[in-house]
Amino acid sequence: MLITRSLCIAARCSSILRSRIAPPLYRNVPRHIRLYTLPTTPRLLPPASSMSARANPVSDEGQEKRASEIKDAKLIFNQAWKNIEDHYGRENIHLPREFIFLMGAPGSGKGTHTPSILRARGITNPPISVSQLLQTPECKELINQGQMISDRYVIELVLHAMLDCDPTVGVLVDGFPRTEIQVEALKMLHDKMTELRREFYNTDRRDQFPRPVFRICVLYVDEDISVQRQLARGRMIREHNLEVKKTGQGVLWEERVTDNDETVIRNRYAFFKKSYGSLLKLSKMFPFHLINATGPIKEVLEIILREFEYQSSLELDSDTYDAISHIPLATQIGIHARQDLINRLEHYQEIDTSLLQQAIRFIDDTIIPQVARHAISGHVMIRTEDPQLDNNHFVDIVMDVLSERGYHVSYDSRAHHEPVRVDLNTGKIELATHQIHVLNIDFPKHYIRALEQKFQ
């Protein structure tokens, strides 16, 4: 009976041709969602606890069939994948490289934070929302009862939606996977994408089958907060709609049954809690982001953005990462810069005292007068042929001293070739080479009118 309750909907065979769309499943799907042909049409099943009271109870044979289906995730996924291959052709299964699978407790703010995740990852594909894919009257009724749709339908619908995306950018999938079967199907999808990449790796289609990058994000809130948020959302929607009806202005918002009935709300949370263990299994295979969504929206958003910062070790192919990982990260190269600078200056004073004094005199005589002249602009560029700068160690000392005093310095050296003589017999031009040293120095600007403008 528990198996029947978790499945909640059975698949029955349909005589509808594959070239047609099953009307009961897709009649009310929003326009922006592509319609797909599935081999069967869902129908509602009563909860297991009320089977005997129904006029058309499901037979023991039917229950055993569904039990067999729910246990064999591989069979379910392989059938869905076969339908996809038959529909598109194996060579045309072009999926995005990056997938973010967003899950969360009811009321955790998935819809609120989805746009921020998309911006953080540079994803321009519209998110795939499983709840929108299932906007048929039958499915709505089942969902409103706190139940779910057959895994087979969900998996195939999601695969179709994935293939409807721009494959050159990533995509976010909201509300998948939810069940243990869907979790297993996700692993199999990753394996299939890897298999396709190997198959086409040495062909001209190689770039159309990228190495898949799956990231799992779960927004978590406890049951009491989940219930409070959903009830508050329901009250807000009812108040808004009442105002619209009174004034005749504005647009009515959709009222969710699940936002008004606390029993249904708690049932939804219980289902999330039951599926949570299955989701945790994915943490062993893919980057897994478990985010505490209890706090204020701004605070949760900051956590999400930190979690979804670019991480080359997770996103690059292992060979590519190994080839470049020895190069220090820009964010880390300056971690010990201050201490290293102090150590170098102390070393100059102890070991290279004479050269340090020369560098200080050069700064006093050549650099500081120019800095003073450009004090308001906060930038000065010094070009010089001073032979002292031919010594790279001398340049290092000058830059370190200026850096310690708060200046930002960059250095460049260029050879300037100047014609000095022409051999009239051969036409050969003799050149004199001058080494031009360039110091670019930045420092804080001085705004002389800032205070005056403040009071205008």
Coordinates of C-alpha atoms in Angstrom, one line a residue, residues 103-110 217-230 268-270 272-273 276 290-296:
M103 CA 15.2 21.6 -5.0
G104 CA 13.8 22.9 -1.8
A105 CA 11.2 22.5 0.9
P106 CA 7.9 24.1 0.2
G107 CA 8.1 27.8 1.1
S108 CA 11.9 27.9 0.9
G109 CA 12.0 30.5 -1.8
K110 CA 13.0 28.7 -4.9
C217 CA 21.1 23.0 -4.9
V218 CA 18.7 22.3 -2.0
L219 CA 17.1 25.2 -0.1
Y220 CA 16.2 24.0 3.4
V221 CA 13.7 25.4 6.0
D222 CA 12.2 23.5 8.9
E223 CA 8.5 22.5 8.9
D224 CA 7.1 25.3 11.0
I225 CA 8.7 28.0 8.9
S226 CA 7.5 26.2 5.7
V227 CA 4.0 26.2 7.0
Q228 CA 4.0 29.8 8.1
R229 CA 5.4 31.1 4.8
Q230 CA 2.9 29.2 2.7
R268 CA 3.8 18.4 1.2
Y269 CA 6.6 19.0 3.7
A270 CA 6.4 15.4 4.8
F272 CA 9.9 16.7 0.9
K273 CA 11.4 15.3 4.1
Y276 CA 15.5 14.4 1.3
L290 CA 22.7 22.6 0.9
I291 CA 21.6 26.1 1.7
N292 CA 19.9 27.2 4.9
A293 CA 17.0 29.4 3.6
T294 CA 15.6 30.3 7.0
G295 CA 17.0 33.8 7.1
P296 CA 15.9 37.0 5.3

